[in-house]
Each structure stands twice: as structure tokens, then as C-alpha cells.
Coordinates of C-alpha atoms (C1' of nucleotides) in Angstrom, one line a residue:
Chain A
X106 CA -19.1 43.4 -29.4
X107 CA -20.2 41.1 -26.6
X108 CA -20.3 38.1 -28.9
X109 CA -17.4 36.5 -27.0
X110 CA -19.7 35.8 -24.1
X111 CA -22.5 34.5 -26.3
X112 CA -20.1 32.1 -27.9
X113 CA -18.8 31.1 -24.5
X114 CA -22.4 30.5 -23.3
X115 CA -23.1 28.4 -26.4
X116 CA -20.0 26.3 -25.8
X117 CA -21.0 25.6 -22.3
X118 CA -24.4 24.7 -23.5
X119 CA -23.1 22.1 -25.9
X120 CA -20.8 20.8 -23.2
X121 CA -23.8 20.4 -20.9
X122 CA -25.6 18.9 -23.9
X123 CA -23.0 16.2 -24.3
X124 CA -23.2 15.2 -20.6
X125 CA -27.0 15.2 -20.7
X126 CA -27.2 13.2 -23.8
X127 CA -24.7 10.7 -22.4
X128 CA -26.8 10.3 -19.3
X129 CA -30.0 9.9 -21.2
X130 CA -28.6 7.2 -23.5
X131 CA -27.3 5.3 -20.5
X132 CA -30.6 5.6 -18.6
X133 CA -32.5 4.3 -21.7
X134 CA -30.1 1.7 -23.0
X135 CA -27.5 1.0 -20.3
X136 CA -23.8 1.6 -20.1
X137 CA -23.0 -0.9 -22.9
X138 CA -24.9 1.2 -25.4
X139 CA -23.0 4.4 -24.7
X140 CA -20.7 5.4 -27.6
X141 CA -19.2 8.6 -28.7
X142 CA -21.0 8.4 -32.1
X143 CA -24.3 7.9 -30.4
X144 CA -23.8 10.9 -28.1
X145 CA -22.8 12.9 -31.2
X146 CA -26.0 11.8 -32.9
X147 CA -28.1 13.0 -30.0
X148 CA -26.6 16.5 -30.0
X149 CA -26.7 16.6 -33.8
X150 CA -22.9 16.8 -34.3
X151 CA -20.3 14.3 -35.4
X152 CA -18.2 12.4 -32.9
X153 CA -14.9 14.3 -33.1
X154 CA -16.6 17.4 -31.8
X155 CA -16.9 15.8 -28.3
X156 CA -13.1 15.8 -28.2
X157 CA -13.1 19.6 -28.2
X158 CA -14.9 19.4 -24.8
X159 CA -13.4 16.3 -23.2
X160 CA -10.0 14.7 -23.7
X161 CA -11.6 11.3 -24.3
X162 CA -14.4 9.1 -23.2
X163 CA -12.9 8.5 -19.8
X164 CA -12.7 12.2 -19.3
X165 CA -16.4 12.5 -20.1
X166 CA -17.1 9.7 -17.6
X167 CA -15.0 11.3 -14.9
X168 CA -17.0 14.5 -15.4
X169 CA -20.3 12.6 -15.0
X170 CA -18.9 10.9 -11.9
X171 CA -18.1 14.3 -10.5
X172 CA -21.7 15.4 -11.2
X173 CA -22.9 12.3 -9.4
X174 CA -20.9 13.0 -6.3
X175 CA -22.1 16.5 -6.2
X176 CA -25.7 15.4 -6.5
X177 CA -25.2 12.8 -3.8
X178 CA -23.6 15.3 -1.5
X179 CA -26.6 17.6 -1.8
X180 CA -29.1 14.8 -1.1
X181 CA -27.1 13.8 2.0
X182 CA -26.8 17.4 3.3
X183 CA -30.5 17.8 2.8
X184 CA -31.2 14.6 4.8
X185 CA -29.0 15.8 7.6
X186 CA -30.8 19.1 7.7
X187 CA -34.1 17.4 7.9
X188 CA -33.3 16.1 11.4
X189 CA -31.9 17.6 14.6
X190 CA -31.0 14.6 16.8
X191 CA -27.6 13.2 15.7
X192 CA -28.6 9.6 15.6
X193 CA -31.7 10.4 13.5
X194 CA -29.5 12.6 11.3
X195 CA -27.1 9.8 10.6
X196 CA -29.9 7.3 9.8
X197 CA -31.6 9.8 7.5
X198 CA -28.3 10.4 5.7
X199 CA -27.7 6.7 5.0
X200 CA -31.3 6.3 3.9
X201 CA -30.7 9.2 1.5
X202 CA -27.6 7.4 0.2
X203 CA -29.7 4.3 -0.3
X204 CA -32.4 6.1 -2.2
X205 CA -29.9 7.9 -4.4
X206 CA -28.5 4.5 -5.4
X207 CA -31.8 3.4 -6.8
X208 CA -33.1 6.7 -8.1
X209 CA -29.9 7.3 -9.9
X210 CA -28.9 3.7 -10.5
X211 CA -26.7 4.4 -13.5
X212 CA -24.9 7.2 -11.7
X213 CA -24.3 4.9 -8.7
X214 CA -22.9 2.2 -11.0
X215 CA -20.5 4.7 -12.5
X216 CA -19.4 6.2 -9.2
X217 CA -18.8 2.9 -7.4
X218 CA -18.1 0.5 -10.3
X219 CA -21.0 -1.8 -9.8
X220 CA -21.5 -4.0 -12.8
X221 CA -19.5 -1.8 -15.2
X222 CA -16.1 -1.1 -16.6
X223 CA -15.3 2.3 -15.4
X224 CA -12.7 4.8 -16.1
X225 CA -9.2 4.6 -14.8
X226 CA -7.7 7.0 -12.2
X227 CA -10.9 8.4 -10.8
X228 CA -9.6 8.0 -7.3
X229 CA -9.7 10.9 -4.9
X230 CA -12.2 13.2 -6.6
X231 CA -12.7 16.2 -4.2
X232 CA -16.4 16.0 -4.9
X233 CA -16.4 12.5 -3.3
X234 CA -14.7 13.6 -0.2
X235 CA -17.5 16.0 0.7
X236 CA -19.8 13.1 1.3
X237 CA -17.2 11.2 3.3
X238 CA -16.8 14.3 5.4
X239 CA -20.5 14.7 6.0
X240 CA -20.7 11.1 7.3
X241 CA -17.6 11.3 9.4
X242 CA -18.8 14.5 11.1
X243 CA -22.2 12.9 11.8
X244 CA -20.5 9.9 13.3
X245 CA -18.2 12.0 15.4
X246 CA -21.1 13.8 17.0
X247 CA -22.3 10.4 18.3
X248 CA -19.0 9.5 20.0
X249 CA -19.0 10.4 23.7
X250 CA -15.5 9.6 24.6
X251 CA -13.0 12.5 24.5
X252 CA -10.9 13.1 22.6
X253 CA -13.0 11.3 19.8
X254 CA -10.6 8.9 18.2
X255 CA -10.1 9.3 14.5
X256 CA -9.7 5.5 13.9
X257 CA -13.1 4.8 15.5
X258 CA -14.8 7.3 13.2
X259 CA -13.1 5.6 10.3
X260 CA -14.0 2.1 11.4
X261 CA -17.6 3.0 11.9
X262 CA -17.8 4.9 8.6
X263 CA -16.4 1.9 6.6
X264 CA -18.7 -0.4 8.5
X265 CA -21.8 1.6 7.5
X266 CA -20.6 2.0 4.0
X267 CA -19.8 -1.7 3.6
X268 CA -23.3 -2.9 4.6
X269 CA -25.1 -0.4 2.6
X270 CA -23.0 -0.5 -0.5
X271 CA -23.0 -4.3 -0.3
X272 CA -26.7 -4.4 -0.1
X273 CA -27.0 -1.9 -3.0
X274 CA -24.6 -3.9 -5.1
X275 CA -26.4 -7.1 -4.6
X276 CA -29.7 -5.5 -5.5
X277 CA -28.3 -3.8 -8.6
X278 CA -26.7 -7.0 -10.0
X279 CA -28.8 -9.9 -8.7
X280 CA -32.4 -9.3 -9.5
X281 CA -35.4 -10.7 -7.7
X282 CA -34.4 -9.5 -4.2
X283 CA -37.0 -8.9 -1.6
X284 CA -37.8 -5.2 -0.8
X285 CA -39.0 -6.0 2.7
X286 CA -35.8 -7.8 3.6
X287 CA -33.8 -4.9 2.2
X288 CA -35.5 -2.5 4.5
X289 CA -35.0 -4.8 7.5
X290 CA -31.3 -5.2 6.9
X291 CA -30.8 -1.6 6.1
X292 CA -32.5 -0.2 9.2
X293 CA -31.4 -3.0 11.4
X294 CA -27.7 -2.5 10.4
X295 CA -27.8 1.2 10.8
X296 CA -29.3 1.0 14.2
X297 CA -27.0 -1.8 15.3
X298 CA -23.9 0.2 14.3
X299 CA -25.2 3.4 15.9
X300 CA -25.9 1.5 19.1
X301 CA -22.4 0.0 19.3
X302 CA -20.7 3.2 18.4
X303 CA -19.4 3.8 22.0
X304 CA -18.3 0.3 22.9
Chain B
X13 CA -11.4 -47.7 -34.1
X14 CA -11.5 -45.7 -30.9
X15 CA -10.4 -42.5 -32.5
X16 CA -13.9 -41.0 -31.7
X17 CA -12.9 -40.9 -28.1
X18 CA -9.5 -39.4 -28.8
X19 CA -11.1 -36.7 -30.9
X20 CA -13.7 -36.1 -28.2
X21 CA -10.8 -35.8 -25.7
X22 CA -9.0 -33.4 -27.9
X23 CA -12.1 -31.2 -28.2
X24 CA -12.5 -31.1 -24.5
X25 CA -8.8 -30.2 -24.2
X26 CA -9.1 -27.2 -26.5
X27 CA -12.3 -26.2 -24.8
X28 CA -10.5 -26.2 -21.5
X29 CA -7.6 -24.4 -23.2
X30 CA -9.9 -21.6 -24.3
X31 CA -11.2 -21.1 -20.7
X32 CA -7.7 -21.3 -19.3
X33 CA -6.3 -18.9 -21.8
X34 CA -9.1 -16.4 -21.1
X35 CA -8.5 -16.6 -17.4
X36 CA -4.7 -16.1 -17.8
X37 CA -5.2 -13.1 -20.1
X38 CA -7.6 -11.5 -17.6
X39 CA -5.3 -12.2 -14.7
X40 CA -2.3 -10.7 -16.5
X41 CA -4.0 -7.8 -18.3
X42 CA -7.4 -7.3 -16.8
X43 CA -10.9 -7.7 -18.1
X44 CA -10.6 -4.9 -20.6
X45 CA -7.8 -6.7 -22.4
X46 CA -9.8 -9.9 -23.0
X47 CA -10.7 -10.3 -26.6
X48 CA -11.7 -13.3 -28.8
X49 CA -8.7 -12.8 -31.0
X50 CA -6.3 -12.7 -28.1
X51 CA -7.7 -15.9 -26.7
X52 CA -7.3 -17.5 -30.2
X53 CA -3.7 -16.3 -30.3
X54 CA -3.0 -17.9 -27.0
X55 CA -4.4 -21.3 -28.1
X56 CA -2.8 -20.9 -31.5
X57 CA -6.0 -20.8 -33.5
X58 CA -8.0 -18.1 -35.1
X59 CA -11.0 -16.4 -33.5
X60 CA -13.9 -18.2 -35.2
X61 CA -12.8 -21.5 -33.7
X62 CA -14.0 -20.3 -30.3
X63 CA -17.5 -20.2 -31.7
X64 CA -17.4 -23.9 -32.1
X65 CA -17.1 -24.3 -28.4
X66 CA -19.1 -21.4 -27.1
X67 CA -22.1 -19.6 -28.6
X68 CA -20.4 -16.2 -28.1
X69 CA -18.2 -14.3 -25.7
X70 CA -21.0 -14.0 -23.1
X71 CA -21.4 -17.8 -23.2
X72 CA -17.7 -18.2 -22.5
X73 CA -18.0 -15.8 -19.6
X74 CA -20.9 -17.6 -18.2
X75 CA -18.9 -20.8 -18.3
X76 CA -16.1 -19.1 -16.4
X77 CA -18.6 -17.8 -13.9
X78 CA -19.8 -21.4 -13.3
X79 CA -16.3 -22.5 -12.7
X80 CA -15.9 -19.7 -10.3
X81 CA -18.9 -20.7 -8.2
X82 CA -17.7 -24.3 -8.2
X83 CA -14.3 -23.3 -6.9
X84 CA -15.9 -21.0 -4.3
X85 CA -18.2 -23.7 -3.2
X86 CA -15.3 -26.1 -2.6
X87 CA -13.4 -23.5 -0.6
X88 CA -16.4 -22.9 1.6
X89 CA -17.1 -26.5 2.2
X90 CA -13.5 -27.1 3.1
X91 CA -13.7 -24.2 5.6
X92 CA -16.8 -25.7 7.1
X93 CA -15.1 -29.0 7.5
X94 CA -12.2 -27.5 9.3
X95 CA -14.3 -26.6 12.3
X96 CA -16.8 -28.4 14.4
X97 CA -18.5 -25.7 16.5
X98 CA -21.3 -24.1 14.4
X99 CA -20.4 -20.5 15.2
X100 CA -16.7 -21.2 14.4
X101 CA -17.8 -23.0 11.2
X102 CA -19.8 -20.0 10.0
X103 CA -17.0 -17.6 10.7
X104 CA -14.5 -19.8 8.9
X105 CA -16.8 -20.0 5.9
X106 CA -17.1 -16.3 5.6
X107 CA -13.4 -15.9 6.0
X108 CA -13.0 -18.4 3.2
X109 CA -15.4 -16.3 1.1
X110 CA -13.3 -13.2 1.9
X111 CA -10.0 -14.9 0.9
X112 CA -11.5 -16.3 -2.3
X113 CA -12.4 -12.7 -3.4
X114 CA -8.8 -11.6 -3.1
X115 CA -7.0 -14.7 -4.2
X116 CA -9.3 -14.9 -7.3
X117 CA -10.0 -11.2 -7.7
X118 CA -10.9 -11.5 -11.4
X119 CA -13.2 -14.4 -10.8
X120 CA -15.0 -12.5 -8.0
X121 CA -15.4 -9.5 -10.3
X122 CA -17.0 -11.7 -12.9
X123 CA -19.2 -13.5 -10.6
X124 CA -20.5 -10.5 -8.7
X125 CA -20.2 -7.7 -11.3
X126 CA -17.6 -5.6 -9.4
X127 CA -16.1 -3.0 -11.6
X128 CA -16.9 -4.8 -14.9
X129 CA -19.4 -5.2 -17.6
X130 CA -20.6 -8.7 -17.2
X131 CA -22.7 -11.0 -19.3
X132 CA -26.4 -10.9 -19.4
X133 CA -28.8 -13.4 -17.9
X134 CA -26.4 -15.2 -15.6
X135 CA -28.9 -15.2 -12.9
X136 CA -29.8 -18.4 -11.1
X137 CA -26.8 -20.6 -11.9
X138 CA -27.2 -23.8 -10.0
X139 CA -23.5 -23.7 -9.1
X140 CA -24.2 -20.4 -7.2
X141 CA -27.0 -21.9 -5.2
X142 CA -24.7 -24.5 -3.6
X143 CA -22.8 -21.8 -1.8
X144 CA -26.0 -20.1 -0.7
X145 CA -27.2 -23.4 0.7
X146 CA -24.0 -24.0 2.6
X147 CA -24.3 -20.7 4.3
X148 CA -28.1 -21.1 5.0
X149 CA -27.6 -24.4 6.6
X150 CA -24.8 -23.1 8.7
X151 CA -26.9 -20.2 9.9
X152 CA -29.8 -22.6 10.6
X153 CA -27.7 -24.6 13.0
X154 CA -27.2 -21.5 15.1
X155 CA -30.9 -20.7 15.5
X156 CA -32.3 -22.1 18.7
X157 CA -36.0 -21.3 18.2
X158 CA -38.1 -24.1 16.9
X159 CA -39.3 -24.3 14.2
X160 CA -36.4 -22.3 12.7
X161 CA -38.0 -19.6 10.7
X162 CA -36.9 -19.5 7.1
X163 CA -37.2 -15.7 6.9
X164 CA -34.7 -15.2 9.7
X165 CA -32.2 -17.4 7.9
X166 CA -32.7 -15.4 4.8
X167 CA -32.4 -12.1 6.6
X168 CA -29.2 -13.1 8.4
X169 CA -27.7 -14.6 5.3
X170 CA -28.2 -11.4 3.3
X171 CA -26.9 -9.3 6.2
X172 CA -23.7 -11.3 6.3
X173 CA -23.4 -11.2 2.5
X174 CA -24.0 -7.4 2.4
X175 CA -21.3 -6.5 4.8
X176 CA -18.7 -8.8 3.4
X177 CA -19.5 -8.2 -0.3
X178 CA -19.6 -4.5 0.4
X179 CA -16.3 -4.5 2.0
X180 CA -14.8 -6.6 -0.8
X181 CA -16.3 -4.3 -3.5
X182 CA -14.9 -1.2 -1.8
X183 CA -11.5 -2.8 -1.6
X184 CA -11.5 -4.0 -5.2
X185 CA -12.5 -0.6 -6.6
X186 CA -11.2 2.0 -4.3
X187 CA -7.5 1.5 -3.7
X188 CA -5.5 2.5 -0.6
X189 CA -7.8 0.9 2.0
X190 CA -6.4 -0.2 5.3
X191 CA -5.9 -3.9 5.9
X192 CA -6.2 -3.6 9.6
X193 CA -9.5 -1.8 9.4
X194 CA -10.7 -4.5 6.9
X195 CA -10.0 -7.2 9.4
X196 CA -11.7 -5.3 12.3
X197 CA -14.8 -4.7 10.3
X198 CA -14.9 -8.2 8.9
X199 CA -14.4 -10.1 12.2
X200 CA -16.5 -7.5 14.1
X201 CA -19.4 -7.8 11.8
X202 CA -19.4 -11.6 11.6
X203 CA -19.3 -11.9 15.4
X204 CA -22.0 -9.2 15.8
X205 CA -24.4 -10.9 13.4
X206 CA -23.8 -14.3 15.0
X207 CA -24.3 -12.8 18.4
X208 CA -27.7 -11.3 17.5
X209 CA -28.9 -14.3 15.5
X210 CA -31.4 -15.3 18.2
X211 CA -32.8 -11.9 19.1
Chain C
dT164 C1' -13.3 45.9 -50.4
dA165 C1' -9.8 42.1 -50.8
dC166 C1' -7.0 39.1 -48.6
dA167 C1' -5.4 36.3 -44.7
dT168 C1' -6.4 33.9 -40.6
dT169 C1' -8.8 31.7 -37.4
dT170 C1' -12.8 28.9 -36.1
dG171 C1' -16.4 25.2 -36.4
dC172 C1' -17.3 21.2 -38.2
dT173 C1' -17.1 17.2 -41.3
dT174 C1' -15.1 13.3 -43.8
dA175 C1' -11.9 9.7 -43.9
dA176 C1' -9.0 6.8 -41.9
dC177 C1' -6.5 3.6 -38.3
dG178 C1' -6.5 -0.1 -35.5
dG179 C1' -9.3 -2.4 -32.5
dT180 C1' -13.8 -5.2 -31.1
dG181 C1' -17.5 -9.4 -31.6
dT182 C1' -19.4 -12.1 -35.0
dT183 C1' -20.7 -14.6 -39.5
dA184 C1' -20.2 -16.6 -44.3
dG185 C1' -17.5 -18.6 -47.7
dA186 C1' -13.5 -20.7 -49.2
dT187 C1' -9.8 -23.8 -48.3
dT188 C1' -7.4 -27.5 -46.5
dA189 C1' -7.1 -32.0 -44.2
dT190 C1' -9.2 -36.2 -42.8
dT191 C1' -12.2 -39.9 -43.1
dT192 C1' -15.5 -42.9 -45.6
dT193 C1' -16.9 -45.3 -49.6
Chain D
dA107 C1' -8.7 -43.0 -56.0
dA108 C1' -13.0 -40.4 -55.5
dA109 C1' -16.4 -38.5 -52.7
dA110 C1' -18.0 -36.8 -48.4
dT111 C1' -17.2 -34.8 -44.2
dA112 C1' -14.8 -32.3 -40.8
dA113 C1' -11.5 -28.8 -39.3
dT114 C1' -9.7 -24.5 -39.9
dC115 C1' -8.8 -20.1 -42.0
dT116 C1' -9.6 -15.7 -44.7
dA117 C1' -12.4 -11.9 -45.5
dA118 C1' -15.8 -9.3 -44.4
dC119 C1' -19.5 -6.6 -41.7
dA120 C1' -20.8 -3.3 -38.5
dC121 C1' -19.4 -1.2 -34.6
dC122 C1' -16.0 1.0 -31.3
dG123 C1' -12.5 5.1 -29.6
dT124 C1' -9.6 8.3 -31.6
dT125 C1' -6.8 11.3 -34.8
dA126 C1' -5.5 13.9 -39.0
dA127 C1' -6.7 16.3 -42.9
dG128 C1' -9.7 19.3 -45.3
dC129 C1' -13.5 22.3 -46.2
dA130 C1' -16.4 26.3 -45.4
dA131 C1' -18.0 30.0 -42.9
dA132 C1' -16.8 33.7 -39.9
dT133 C1' -13.5 37.0 -38.4
dG134 C1' -9.5 40.1 -38.4
dT135 C1' -6.5 43.1 -41.0
dA136 C1' -4.7 45.9 -45.0

DNA sequence: TACATTTGCTTAACGGTGTTAGATTATTTT
DNA sequence: AAAATAATCTAACACCGTTAAGCAAATGTA
């Protein structure tokens, strides 16, 4: 009897259902409104069931974080593939990062701890490193000096990240920011950093 | 009988005691550990007493936020006064901002929503605008073109803020960041923005 | 088929949270 | 001393994350 597989599939469905329900609640009512009981309600179970799929709430959030990094990684890869010239590639990639932050605002908050209490010990998720690697490689391509020094890549990467993450954070917490200024800062900073990458 | 004043003074003392206790708890155990009952314990009262001084927990946090902005404003003013040359002034001010974030990590988290759930509707605190004005004025002094365009001041201010706040946020959430790289990015960015302020 | 075992799920509970209402005690006013 | 007011506490409500116990249906075994 192949009911083992069917049950396995059902289990994976409810696991996915839990994550989806959580995300939907957060999107509709914000992170403060997310509770185990509310998730259980949404999937038409009672709260303890969730503990059969995740060790605890933090575990659930870590799984969501992982999904977020995977999504982000795909978006950035896609942006890279949309251009051929290295400088244009890098710009497109950071613009994709920017867009992800606003299209998936709640995910970004979870992943980068903007305006939320987030789970402990989510450092060094392998899914997060993929994005870092994409950016590092793109920066490396723009360095002319040989051998390309690792510390310059790192420095430039963190510089990019700081500006863009800072601008995103400010926009996500403070409201009433100007979209035109955002674009000016974003594009201006990206081009400025690219321009000075070989100094 | 002047006991009215004495009672008034006592009330202000316990009010201050509540805020101090809250801050101490947060510094020792983090934002997650802060509860009304724990504050009450610290000041040797019971929880409902706090509601005679603050409308609710959010109100208490808003008051702490206000204190934070006042402290930050003072630090930045002091940094400004420590230099005479405008460019040096501006650099010193942002360095003071940077130092405040790490010396008063918990305050900074509260004020700018880094890695915490913060109170609603804390936008547009007058105490926060003082800092903004200090920076804006300092930037204005560096613009040579007349009349100095308001939108350039704004653009430069947000550019500064984005890099520095971004770098701080990354450091406060992700651990294991390199202090040397921080300083390079920080000083590099400040000087780069100052240098291009008249382009 | 009858019994035993496992599985899926729920109810009930524990200790915690912010917050409010009511009772109680202490202080001041008359 | 009695009445009125202020200061403070106890108890409760509804919620939270989490765990243990129990029930009922499905499954395995004789």
C-alpha cells in the first residue's frame, strides 16, 4: 500500500500550510499579531499541532527566514542574468535587492531585524551566504588589479550593503520619506561606489 | 504647608525611577525581558502603579525614546563644538552619532527600530528634529552655491544617514563584523560624501 | 474477528504578558 | 473623631508560548 507516501505528502502540505498561514497573517496584521494559536486557527487545527512540525516559534521563524533568503537569492540571480556588462549587472542586482525589500517588506524585516524582535541564533544560514557570494563575485569582476584583494571585495560589499540597507531601514521605520530622493541616493551611491572600486 | 511640592517631587522621583529601572533591565537583559511587572519589582511597587505615570507600555517607551533623542542631540552638539572647520565639524558629528549607537545600543535600537518591536506612532518627536537640524545646518555650511538649495541638503543628509545607520544596523544585528572594516567604511563614506557635496 | 499498538489531534494546564476594576489601606481635610 | 480623598494592592481578564495528558480513530498483529 502506497499510503505512506500519501501521508508524507499530506504532512508536507500542512507544514507548508503553517508557513503560508504565518506569512499571510503577518502581511495582513503585522509581526505583532502573529501567534501560534492564530496560525492554528488559519489551518483549522489547534496550536500544539504546530510543534509537530517545528520545534517552537523561533524555529518556524527561522524556516521563514530561510525561505526569504532563497527568494532573495533567486531575484538577485535573475537581475544578474538580465545584464551582461559587469557594472550594469551589479547595479541591477542591488536594485533587485531594493525592490525585494519593499515587495516583501515583512520578509525583509524578519531577515534583517528591522523594527522587529527576531529569533535568536539565526546567524550564518547557508541560504544567506548565496546572496553574499553573488554580490562578492560581481564586485570581483569589476576589480582590475591582480590578484584581486579579498579585503577590497569585502570592503566594497559592506559599503554597498550599508547604504542600501540603511536606506531601506529608514524607509521601513520612518514614514513619509520621499521616493524621488530615495532613487537619487540609491543610484547615486551605487554608481559612486562602482566608480571608486579601483582607487 | 508646602507638602504639595514635596509630594510633587516624590512623584517625579518615582516617574524617573520607572524610566531608570526600565533602562537598567533592558541593558542587563535585553528588550525581550522588559515587562511591567519587572519594572514594578525594581521600584518596589506593583505593576498597576506604573499606569499612574504612563498611559501604557508604549507611552513609557515613547518617553524613553524622547530621552534618547535628547541625549543624542547633546552628544552631537558637543562634537560640533569641538571643531571649528565645517568639514571637520560634520565628520565629528557623525562620529559622535556612531559612538552613541554603540555606547547606548539599547537606546539606539529603540529610537530607530533595530531588531526590536517598537511602539507605534512615535513619528515626528520634536526631540528627534533637533538632531536633524544640527546635521542639516552643518551640511549647509559646506555648500558653496548660492542660494543653497534645500533639496541638496536633504539629499546629502539622507545619504549620510543611510550609510551610517545601515552600518550600525548591520553591526547590531549580525555579529562577527570586522571593526577595522567598519572604520574604513565609516570614514571613507563620510569623506566621500563631503567631497562630492558641491558637484 | 478481537485485541493491542500506534497515530492524529484535542483539551487542559502552567507560567508568563499588558491592562483594568474593585477592594483596601493610609493620609489628609473637615 | 469622622468623613473624604489619595495611594496602593489584589484579583481578574484575555492573551501569549509551550507541555502533558487523554481521547478517538486508524493500523498492525494474533
